[in-house]
Amino acid sequence: MSKLYTRRQLIEQRQIWRAEGKKVVFTNGCYDILHPGHIRTLERARSLGDVLILALNTDASVQRIKGPARPFFDEQSRAALALHLEAVAAVTLFDEDTPRELIASILPDVLVKGADWSHFVAGREEVEAAGGVVHTLPMEPGFSTTNIAERVLAKLKAAKPPLLVP
């Protein structure tokens, strides 16, 4: 069963997993519209180790990165949804623009990001210096939160307004 951890709790749990010899995988993102591309990426990330940590940007962090219209779902809703994913063992929230400090405090064995971030993977230096590896996974064709949101808005604008009945 997945669990929502504070940063402190996650650091303590990481020590337990290390003592148990478990290979810890870490990934992060906004995940403000969970879609099949996210699910497949998380499943691939989980296959790289024994435990997958998913760090979610807080609402404030998402707004700084994506703009005032995002996230579509608040951080507690996004965390609750992520906790139901079979591939995810641990969920935590981070408020910084990147998870570098969180990654440095956990030092996962494997750090995973989507290939769209291959130009910059926050925490890469820290993980590799500690003997860990970094993987960038290919994006799932046809799945992008931004593109999904744009398609939904376009369909709403194209739809005729409902008739109002007095």
mmCIF file with all atom_site columns, C-alpha atoms in Angstrom:
data_model
loop_
_atom_site.group_PDB
_atom_site.id
_atom_site.type_symbol
_atom_site.label_atom_id
_atom_site.label_alt_id
_atom_site.label_comp_id
_atom_site.label_asym_id
_atom_site.label_entity_id
_atom_site.label_seq_id
_atom_site.pdbx_PDB_ins_code
_atom_site.Cartn_x
_atom_site.Cartn_y
_atom_site.Cartn_z
_atom_site.occupancy
_atom_site.B_iso_or_equiv
_atom_site.pdbx_formal_charge
_atom_site.auth_seq_id
_atom_site.auth_comp_id
_atom_site.auth_asym_id
_atom_site.auth_atom_id
_atom_site.pdbx_PDB_model_num
ATOM 1   C CA . MET A 1 1   ? 0.000   0.000  0.000   1.00 0.00 ? 1   MET A CA 1
ATOM 2   C CA . SER A 1 2   ? 1.312   3.413  -0.915  1.00 0.00 ? 2   SER A CA 1
ATOM 3   C CA . LYS A 1 3   ? 1.860   6.061  1.710   1.00 0.00 ? 3   LYS A CA 1
ATOM 4   C CA . LEU A 1 4   ? 2.045   9.851  1.757   1.00 0.00 ? 4   LEU A CA 1
ATOM 5   C CA . TYR A 1 5   ? 5.250   10.928 3.488   1.00 0.00 ? 5   TYR A CA 1
ATOM 6   C CA . THR A 1 6   ? 6.524   14.225 4.791   1.00 0.00 ? 6   THR A CA 1
ATOM 7   C CA . ARG A 1 7   ? 10.090  14.941 3.735   1.00 0.00 ? 7   ARG A CA 1
ATOM 8   C CA . ARG A 1 8   ? 11.396  13.939 7.162   1.00 0.00 ? 8   ARG A CA 1
ATOM 9   C CA . GLN A 1 9   ? 9.404   10.695 7.178   1.00 0.00 ? 9   GLN A CA 1
ATOM 10  C CA . LEU A 1 10  ? 10.623  9.859  3.678   1.00 0.00 ? 10  LEU A CA 1
ATOM 11  C CA . ILE A 1 11  ? 14.273  10.386 4.631   1.00 0.00 ? 11  ILE A CA 1
ATOM 12  C CA . GLU A 1 12  ? 13.776  8.023  7.590   1.00 0.00 ? 12  GLU A CA 1
ATOM 13  C CA . GLN A 1 13  ? 11.969  5.466  5.406   1.00 0.00 ? 13  GLN A CA 1
ATOM 14  C CA . ARG A 1 14  ? 14.765  5.667  2.828   1.00 0.00 ? 14  ARG A CA 1
ATOM 15  C CA . GLN A 1 15  ? 17.212  4.525  5.510   1.00 0.00 ? 15  GLN A CA 1
ATOM 16  C CA . ILE A 1 16  ? 14.972  1.528  6.239   1.00 0.00 ? 16  ILE A CA 1
ATOM 17  C CA . TRP A 1 17  ? 14.756  0.608  2.557   1.00 0.00 ? 17  TRP A CA 1
ATOM 18  C CA . ARG A 1 18  ? 18.538  0.941  2.279   1.00 0.00 ? 18  ARG A CA 1
ATOM 19  C CA . ALA A 1 19  ? 19.043  -1.375 5.277   1.00 0.00 ? 19  ALA A CA 1
ATOM 20  C CA . GLU A 1 20  ? 16.643  -3.870 3.662   1.00 0.00 ? 20  GLU A CA 1
ATOM 21  C CA . GLY A 1 21  ? 18.718  -3.780 0.469   1.00 0.00 ? 21  GLY A CA 1
ATOM 22  C CA . LYS A 1 22  ? 15.875  -2.328 -1.595  1.00 0.00 ? 22  LYS A CA 1
ATOM 23  C CA . LYS A 1 23  ? 16.653  -0.429 -4.779  1.00 0.00 ? 23  LYS A CA 1
ATOM 24  C CA . VAL A 1 24  ? 14.871  2.938  -4.587  1.00 0.00 ? 24  VAL A CA 1
ATOM 25  C CA . VAL A 1 25  ? 13.659  4.745  -7.702  1.00 0.00 ? 25  VAL A CA 1
ATOM 26  C CA . PHE A 1 26  ? 12.634  8.409  -7.641  1.00 0.00 ? 26  PHE A CA 1
ATOM 27  C CA . THR A 1 27  ? 10.653  10.480 -10.105 1.00 0.00 ? 27  THR A CA 1
ATOM 28  C CA . ASN A 1 28  ? 8.717   13.699 -9.871  1.00 0.00 ? 28  ASN A CA 1
ATOM 29  C CA . GLY A 1 29  ? 6.299   15.995 -11.623 1.00 0.00 ? 29  GLY A CA 1
ATOM 30  C CA . CYS A 1 30  ? 3.077   17.953 -11.450 1.00 0.00 ? 30  CYS A CA 1
ATOM 31  C CA . TYR A 1 31  ? 0.703   15.168 -12.520 1.00 0.00 ? 31  TYR A CA 1
ATOM 32  C CA . ASP A 1 32  ? -2.190  17.588 -12.588 1.00 0.00 ? 32  ASP A CA 1
ATOM 33  C CA . ILE A 1 33  ? -4.149  15.533 -15.105 1.00 0.00 ? 33  ILE A CA 1
ATOM 34  C CA . LEU A 1 34  ? -3.234  11.888 -14.626 1.00 0.00 ? 34  LEU A CA 1
ATOM 35  C CA . HIS A 1 35  ? -3.313  10.150 -18.014 1.00 0.00 ? 35  HIS A CA 1
ATOM 36  C CA . PRO A 1 36  ? -2.208  6.812  -19.561 1.00 0.00 ? 36  PRO A CA 1
ATOM 37  C CA . GLY A 1 37  ? 1.200   8.259  -20.450 1.00 0.00 ? 37  GLY A CA 1
ATOM 38  C CA . HIS A 1 38  ? 1.835   8.975  -16.769 1.00 0.00 ? 38  HIS A CA 1
ATOM 39  C CA . ILE A 1 39  ? 0.735   5.485  -15.744 1.00 0.00 ? 39  ILE A CA 1
ATOM 40  C CA . ARG A 1 40  ? 3.011   3.769  -18.284 1.00 0.00 ? 40  ARG A CA 1
ATOM 41  C CA . THR A 1 41  ? 5.957   5.972  -17.348 1.00 0.00 ? 41  THR A CA 1
ATOM 42  C CA . LEU A 1 42  ? 5.465   5.246  -13.646 1.00 0.00 ? 42  LEU A CA 1
ATOM 43  C CA . GLU A 1 43  ? 5.230   1.513  -14.349 1.00 0.00 ? 43  GLU A CA 1
ATOM 44  C CA . ARG A 1 44  ? 8.469   1.625  -16.374 1.00 0.00 ? 44  ARG A CA 1
ATOM 45  C CA . ALA A 1 45  ? 10.153  3.640  -13.609 1.00 0.00 ? 45  ALA A CA 1
ATOM 46  C CA . ARG A 1 46  ? 9.016   1.127  -10.984 1.00 0.00 ? 46  ARG A CA 1
ATOM 47  C CA . SER A 1 47  ? 10.447  -1.734 -13.054 1.00 0.00 ? 47  SER A CA 1
ATOM 48  C CA . LEU A 1 48  ? 13.918  -0.230 -12.522 1.00 0.00 ? 48  LEU A CA 1
ATOM 49  C CA . GLY A 1 49  ? 13.904  -0.997 -8.781  1.00 0.00 ? 49  GLY A CA 1
ATOM 50  C CA . ASP A 1 50  ? 12.009  -2.260 -5.769  1.00 0.00 ? 50  ASP A CA 1
ATOM 51  C CA . VAL A 1 51  ? 10.384  0.946  -4.501  1.00 0.00 ? 51  VAL A CA 1
ATOM 52  C CA . LEU A 1 52  ? 9.123   3.948  -6.483  1.00 0.00 ? 52  LEU A CA 1
ATOM 53  C CA . ILE A 1 53  ? 8.910   7.377  -4.869  1.00 0.00 ? 53  ILE A CA 1
ATOM 54  C CA . LEU A 1 54  ? 6.737   9.931  -6.669  1.00 0.00 ? 54  LEU A CA 1
ATOM 55  C CA . ALA A 1 55  ? 7.406   13.517 -5.623  1.00 0.00 ? 55  ALA A CA 1
ATOM 56  C CA . LEU A 1 56  ? 4.614   15.897 -6.600  1.00 0.00 ? 56  LEU A CA 1
ATOM 57  C CA . ASN A 1 57  ? 4.994   19.650 -6.987  1.00 0.00 ? 57  ASN A CA 1
ATOM 58  C CA . THR A 1 58  ? 2.833   21.570 -4.523  1.00 0.00 ? 58  THR A CA 1
ATOM 59  C CA . ASP A 1 59  ? 0.101   23.800 -5.930  1.00 0.00 ? 59  ASP A CA 1
ATOM 60  C CA . ALA A 1 60  ? 2.290   26.893 -5.455  1.00 0.00 ? 60  ALA A CA 1
ATOM 61  C CA . SER A 1 61  ? 5.185   25.236 -7.259  1.00 0.00 ? 61  SER A CA 1
ATOM 62  C CA . VAL A 1 62  ? 2.961   24.178 -10.178 1.00 0.00 ? 62  VAL A CA 1
ATOM 63  C CA . GLN A 1 63  ? 1.617   27.728 -10.502 1.00 0.00 ? 63  GLN A CA 1
ATOM 64  C CA . ARG A 1 64  ? 5.126   29.200 -10.604 1.00 0.00 ? 64  ARG A CA 1
ATOM 65  C CA . ILE A 1 65  ? 6.153   26.727 -13.309 1.00 0.00 ? 65  ILE A CA 1
ATOM 66  C CA . LYS A 1 66  ? 2.959   26.342 -15.379 1.00 0.00 ? 66  LYS A CA 1
ATOM 67  C CA . GLY A 1 67  ? 1.073   29.577 -14.695 1.00 0.00 ? 67  GLY A CA 1
ATOM 68  C CA . PRO A 1 68  ? -1.919  30.672 -12.615 1.00 0.00 ? 68  PRO A CA 1
ATOM 69  C CA . ALA A 1 69  ? -4.426  28.382 -14.368 1.00 0.00 ? 69  ALA A CA 1
ATOM 70  C CA . ARG A 1 70  ? -2.632  25.262 -13.133 1.00 0.00 ? 70  ARG A CA 1
ATOM 71  C CA . PRO A 1 71  ? -2.798  22.838 -11.460 1.00 0.00 ? 71  PRO A CA 1
ATOM 72  C CA . PHE A 1 72  ? -6.170  21.524 -12.518 1.00 0.00 ? 72  PHE A CA 1
ATOM 73  C CA . PHE A 1 73  ? -6.434  19.494 -9.313  1.00 0.00 ? 73  PHE A CA 1
ATOM 74  C CA . ASP A 1 74  ? -5.082  20.547 -5.918  1.00 0.00 ? 74  ASP A CA 1
ATOM 75  C CA . GLU A 1 75  ? -2.064  18.840 -4.365  1.00 0.00 ? 75  GLU A CA 1
ATOM 76  C CA . GLN A 1 76  ? -4.101  16.770 -1.900  1.00 0.00 ? 76  GLN A CA 1
ATOM 77  C CA . SER A 1 77  ? -6.287  15.399 -4.709  1.00 0.00 ? 77  SER A CA 1
ATOM 78  C CA . ARG A 1 78  ? -3.241  14.652 -6.867  1.00 0.00 ? 78  ARG A CA 1
ATOM 79  C CA . ALA A 1 79  ? -1.507  12.919 -3.955  1.00 0.00 ? 79  ALA A CA 1
ATOM 80  C CA . ALA A 1 80  ? -4.620  10.881 -3.111  1.00 0.00 ? 80  ALA A CA 1
ATOM 81  C CA . LEU A 1 81  ? -4.899  9.714  -6.713  1.00 0.00 ? 81  LEU A CA 1
ATOM 82  C CA . ALA A 1 82  ? -1.192  8.833  -6.906  1.00 0.00 ? 82  ALA A CA 1
ATOM 83  C CA . LEU A 1 83  ? -1.487  6.764  -3.725  1.00 0.00 ? 83  LEU A CA 1
ATOM 84  C CA . HIS A 1 84  ? -3.855  4.426  -5.575  1.00 0.00 ? 84  HIS A CA 1
ATOM 85  C CA . LEU A 1 85  ? -1.352  3.618  -8.312  1.00 0.00 ? 85  LEU A CA 1
ATOM 86  C CA . GLU A 1 86  ? 0.105   0.140  -8.007  1.00 0.00 ? 86  GLU A CA 1
ATOM 87  C CA . ALA A 1 87  ? 3.545   1.201  -9.233  1.00 0.00 ? 87  ALA A CA 1
ATOM 88  C CA . VAL A 1 88  ? 3.923   3.927  -6.594  1.00 0.00 ? 88  VAL A CA 1
ATOM 89  C CA . ALA A 1 89  ? 5.107   3.005  -3.086  1.00 0.00 ? 89  ALA A CA 1
ATOM 90  C CA . ALA A 1 90  ? 5.604   6.495  -1.690  1.00 0.00 ? 90  ALA A CA 1
ATOM 91  C CA . VAL A 1 91  ? 4.288   9.961  -2.447  1.00 0.00 ? 91  VAL A CA 1
ATOM 92  C CA . THR A 1 92  ? 5.664   13.212 -1.125  1.00 0.00 ? 92  THR A CA 1
ATOM 93  C CA . LEU A 1 93  ? 5.179   16.880 -1.940  1.00 0.00 ? 93  LEU A CA 1
ATOM 94  C CA . PHE A 1 94  ? 7.860   19.458 -2.635  1.00 0.00 ? 94  PHE A CA 1
ATOM 95  C CA . ASP A 1 95  ? 7.442   23.218 -2.872  1.00 0.00 ? 95  ASP A CA 1
ATOM 96  C CA . GLU A 1 96  ? 10.667  24.157 -4.652  1.00 0.00 ? 96  GLU A CA 1
ATOM 97  C CA . ASP A 1 97  ? 10.765  24.697 -8.398  1.00 0.00 ? 97  ASP A CA 1
ATOM 98  C CA . THR A 1 98  ? 12.967  21.595 -8.730  1.00 0.00 ? 98  THR A CA 1
ATOM 99  C CA . PRO A 1 99  ? 13.299  18.588 -6.419  1.00 0.00 ? 99  PRO A CA 1
ATOM 100 C CA . ARG A 1 100 ? 17.098  18.871 -6.226  1.00 0.00 ? 100 ARG A CA 1
ATOM 101 C CA . GLU A 1 101 ? 17.192  19.364 -2.421  1.00 0.00 ? 101 GLU A CA 1
ATOM 102 C CA . LEU A 1 102 ? 14.745  16.515 -1.851  1.00 0.00 ? 102 LEU A CA 1
ATOM 103 C CA . ILE A 1 103 ? 16.723  14.198 -4.138  1.00 0.00 ? 103 ILE A CA 1
ATOM 104 C CA . ALA A 1 104 ? 19.974  15.135 -2.404  1.00 0.00 ? 104 ALA A CA 1
ATOM 105 C CA . SER A 1 105 ? 18.451  14.268 0.977   1.00 0.00 ? 105 SER A CA 1
ATOM 106 C CA . ILE A 1 106 ? 17.100  10.894 -0.205  1.00 0.00 ? 106 ILE A CA 1
ATOM 107 C CA . LEU A 1 107 ? 19.804  9.881  -2.709  1.00 0.00 ? 107 LEU A CA 1
ATOM 108 C CA . PRO A 1 108 ? 17.770  7.311  -4.620  1.00 0.00 ? 108 PRO A CA 1
ATOM 109 C CA . ASP A 1 109 ? 19.550  4.498  -6.420  1.00 0.00 ? 109 ASP A CA 1
ATOM 110 C CA . VAL A 1 110 ? 17.764  5.421  -9.642  1.00 0.00 ? 110 VAL A CA 1
ATOM 111 C CA . LEU A 1 111 ? 16.510  8.844  -10.750 1.00 0.00 ? 111 LEU A CA 1
ATOM 112 C CA . VAL A 1 112 ? 13.957  8.866  -13.571 1.00 0.00 ? 112 VAL A CA 1
ATOM 113 C CA . LYS A 1 113 ? 12.622  11.709 -15.716 1.00 0.00 ? 113 LYS A CA 1
ATOM 114 C CA . GLY A 1 114 ? 10.802  11.868 -19.009 1.00 0.00 ? 114 GLY A CA 1
ATOM 115 C CA . ALA A 1 115 ? 12.964  12.337 -22.088 1.00 0.00 ? 115 ALA A CA 1
ATOM 116 C CA . ASP A 1 116 ? 11.468  15.809 -22.510 1.00 0.00 ? 116 ASP A CA 1
ATOM 117 C CA . TRP A 1 117 ? 13.687  16.747 -19.528 1.00 0.00 ? 117 TRP A CA 1
ATOM 118 C CA . SER A 1 118 ? 16.872  15.057 -20.788 1.00 0.00 ? 118 SER A CA 1
ATOM 119 C CA . HIS A 1 119 ? 18.487  18.509 -21.153 1.00 0.00 ? 119 HIS A CA 1
ATOM 120 C CA . PHE A 1 120 ? 18.157  19.072 -17.392 1.00 0.00 ? 120 PHE A CA 1
ATOM 121 C CA . VAL A 1 121 ? 17.544  16.448 -14.745 1.00 0.00 ? 121 VAL A CA 1
ATOM 122 C CA . ALA A 1 122 ? 17.487  18.069 -11.304 1.00 0.00 ? 122 ALA A CA 1
ATOM 123 C CA . GLY A 1 123 ? 19.483  15.992 -8.865  1.00 0.00 ? 123 GLY A CA 1
ATOM 124 C CA . ARG A 1 124 ? 21.520  14.198 -11.548 1.00 0.00 ? 124 ARG A CA 1
ATOM 125 C CA . GLU A 1 125 ? 24.865  15.288 -10.104 1.00 0.00 ? 125 GLU A CA 1
ATOM 126 C CA . GLU A 1 126 ? 23.972  14.270 -6.566  1.00 0.00 ? 126 GLU A CA 1
ATOM 127 C CA . VAL A 1 127 ? 22.616  10.845 -7.563  1.00 0.00 ? 127 VAL A CA 1
ATOM 128 C CA . GLU A 1 128 ? 25.522  10.015 -9.860  1.00 0.00 ? 128 GLU A CA 1
ATOM 129 C CA . ALA A 1 129 ? 28.083  11.214 -7.270  1.00 0.00 ? 129 ALA A CA 1
ATOM 130 C CA . ALA A 1 130 ? 26.521  8.772  -4.794  1.00 0.00 ? 130 ALA A CA 1
ATOM 131 C CA . GLY A 1 131 ? 26.826  5.896  -7.293  1.00 0.00 ? 131 GLY A CA 1
ATOM 132 C CA . GLY A 1 132 ? 23.249  6.005  -8.553  1.00 0.00 ? 132 GLY A CA 1
ATOM 133 C CA . VAL A 1 133 ? 22.035  6.077  -12.137 1.00 0.00 ? 133 VAL A CA 1
ATOM 134 C CA . VAL A 1 134 ? 19.805  8.436  -14.076 1.00 0.00 ? 134 VAL A CA 1
ATOM 135 C CA . HIS A 1 135 ? 17.340  7.275  -16.722 1.00 0.00 ? 135 HIS A CA 1
ATOM 136 C CA . THR A 1 136 ? 15.298  9.393  -19.102 1.00 0.00 ? 136 THR A CA 1
ATOM 137 C CA . LEU A 1 137 ? 12.281  7.508  -20.376 1.00 0.00 ? 137 LEU A CA 1
ATOM 138 C CA . PRO A 1 138 ? 10.643  8.189  -23.730 1.00 0.00 ? 138 PRO A CA 1
ATOM 139 C CA . MET A 1 139 ? 7.371   10.057 -23.646 1.00 0.00 ? 139 MET A CA 1
ATOM 140 C CA . GLU A 1 140 ? 4.192   8.196  -24.513 1.00 0.00 ? 140 GLU A CA 1
ATOM 141 C CA . PRO A 1 141 ? 3.088   9.412  -27.943 1.00 0.00 ? 141 PRO A CA 1
ATOM 142 C CA . GLY A 1 142 ? -0.184  11.317 -27.879 1.00 0.00 ? 142 GLY A CA 1
ATOM 143 C CA . PHE A 1 143 ? -0.154  12.021 -24.151 1.00 0.00 ? 143 PHE A CA 1
ATOM 144 C CA . SER A 1 144 ? 0.730   15.432 -22.797 1.00 0.00 ? 144 SER A CA 1
ATOM 145 C CA . THR A 1 145 ? -1.132  17.224 -20.028 1.00 0.00 ? 145 THR A CA 1
ATOM 146 C CA . THR A 1 146 ? -0.798  20.546 -21.810 1.00 0.00 ? 146 THR A CA 1
ATOM 147 C CA . ASN A 1 147 ? -2.067  19.093 -25.099 1.00 0.00 ? 147 ASN A CA 1
ATOM 148 C CA . ILE A 1 148 ? -4.957  17.321 -23.355 1.00 0.00 ? 148 ILE A CA 1
ATOM 149 C CA . ALA A 1 149 ? -5.984  20.583 -21.657 1.00 0.00 ? 149 ALA A CA 1
ATOM 150 C CA . GLU A 1 150 ? -5.819  22.455 -24.968 1.00 0.00 ? 150 GLU A CA 1
ATOM 151 C CA . ARG A 1 151 ? -7.979  19.800 -26.697 1.00 0.00 ? 151 ARG A CA 1
ATOM 152 C CA . VAL A 1 152 ? -10.584 19.925 -23.922 1.00 0.00 ? 152 VAL A CA 1
ATOM 153 C CA . LEU A 1 153 ? -10.751 23.727 -24.049 1.00 0.00 ? 153 LEU A CA 1
ATOM 154 C CA . ALA A 1 154 ? -11.034 23.693 -27.857 1.00 0.00 ? 154 ALA A CA 1
ATOM 155 C CA . LYS A 1 155 ? -13.919 21.199 -27.656 1.00 0.00 ? 155 LYS A CA 1
ATOM 156 C CA . LEU A 1 156 ? -15.666 23.313 -25.040 1.00 0.00 ? 156 LEU A CA 1
ATOM 157 C CA . LYS A 1 157 ? -15.352 26.430 -27.187 1.00 0.00 ? 157 LYS A CA 1
ATOM 158 C CA . ALA A 1 158 ? -16.628 24.565 -30.244 1.00 0.00 ? 158 ALA A CA 1
ATOM 159 C CA . ALA A 1 159 ? -19.614 23.082 -28.424 1.00 0.00 ? 159 ALA A CA 1
ATOM 160 C CA . LYS A 1 160 ? -22.886 24.918 -28.687 1.00 0.00 ? 160 LYS A CA 1
ATOM 161 C CA . PRO A 1 161 ? -24.111 26.319 -25.380 1.00 0.00 ? 161 PRO A CA 1
ATOM 162 C CA . PRO A 1 162 ? -26.926 24.303 -23.821 1.00 0.00 ? 162 PRO A CA 1
ATOM 163 C CA . LEU A 1 163 ? -30.452 25.569 -24.226 1.00 0.00 ? 163 LEU A CA 1
ATOM 164 C CA . LEU A 1 164 ? -31.766 27.277 -21.148 1.00 0.00 ? 164 LEU A CA 1
ATOM 165 C CA . VAL A 1 165 ? -35.279 26.206 -20.272 1.00 0.00 ? 165 VAL A CA 1
ATOM 166 C CA . PRO A 1 166 ? -37.269 28.607 -18.070 1.00 0.00 ? 166 PRO A CA 1
#
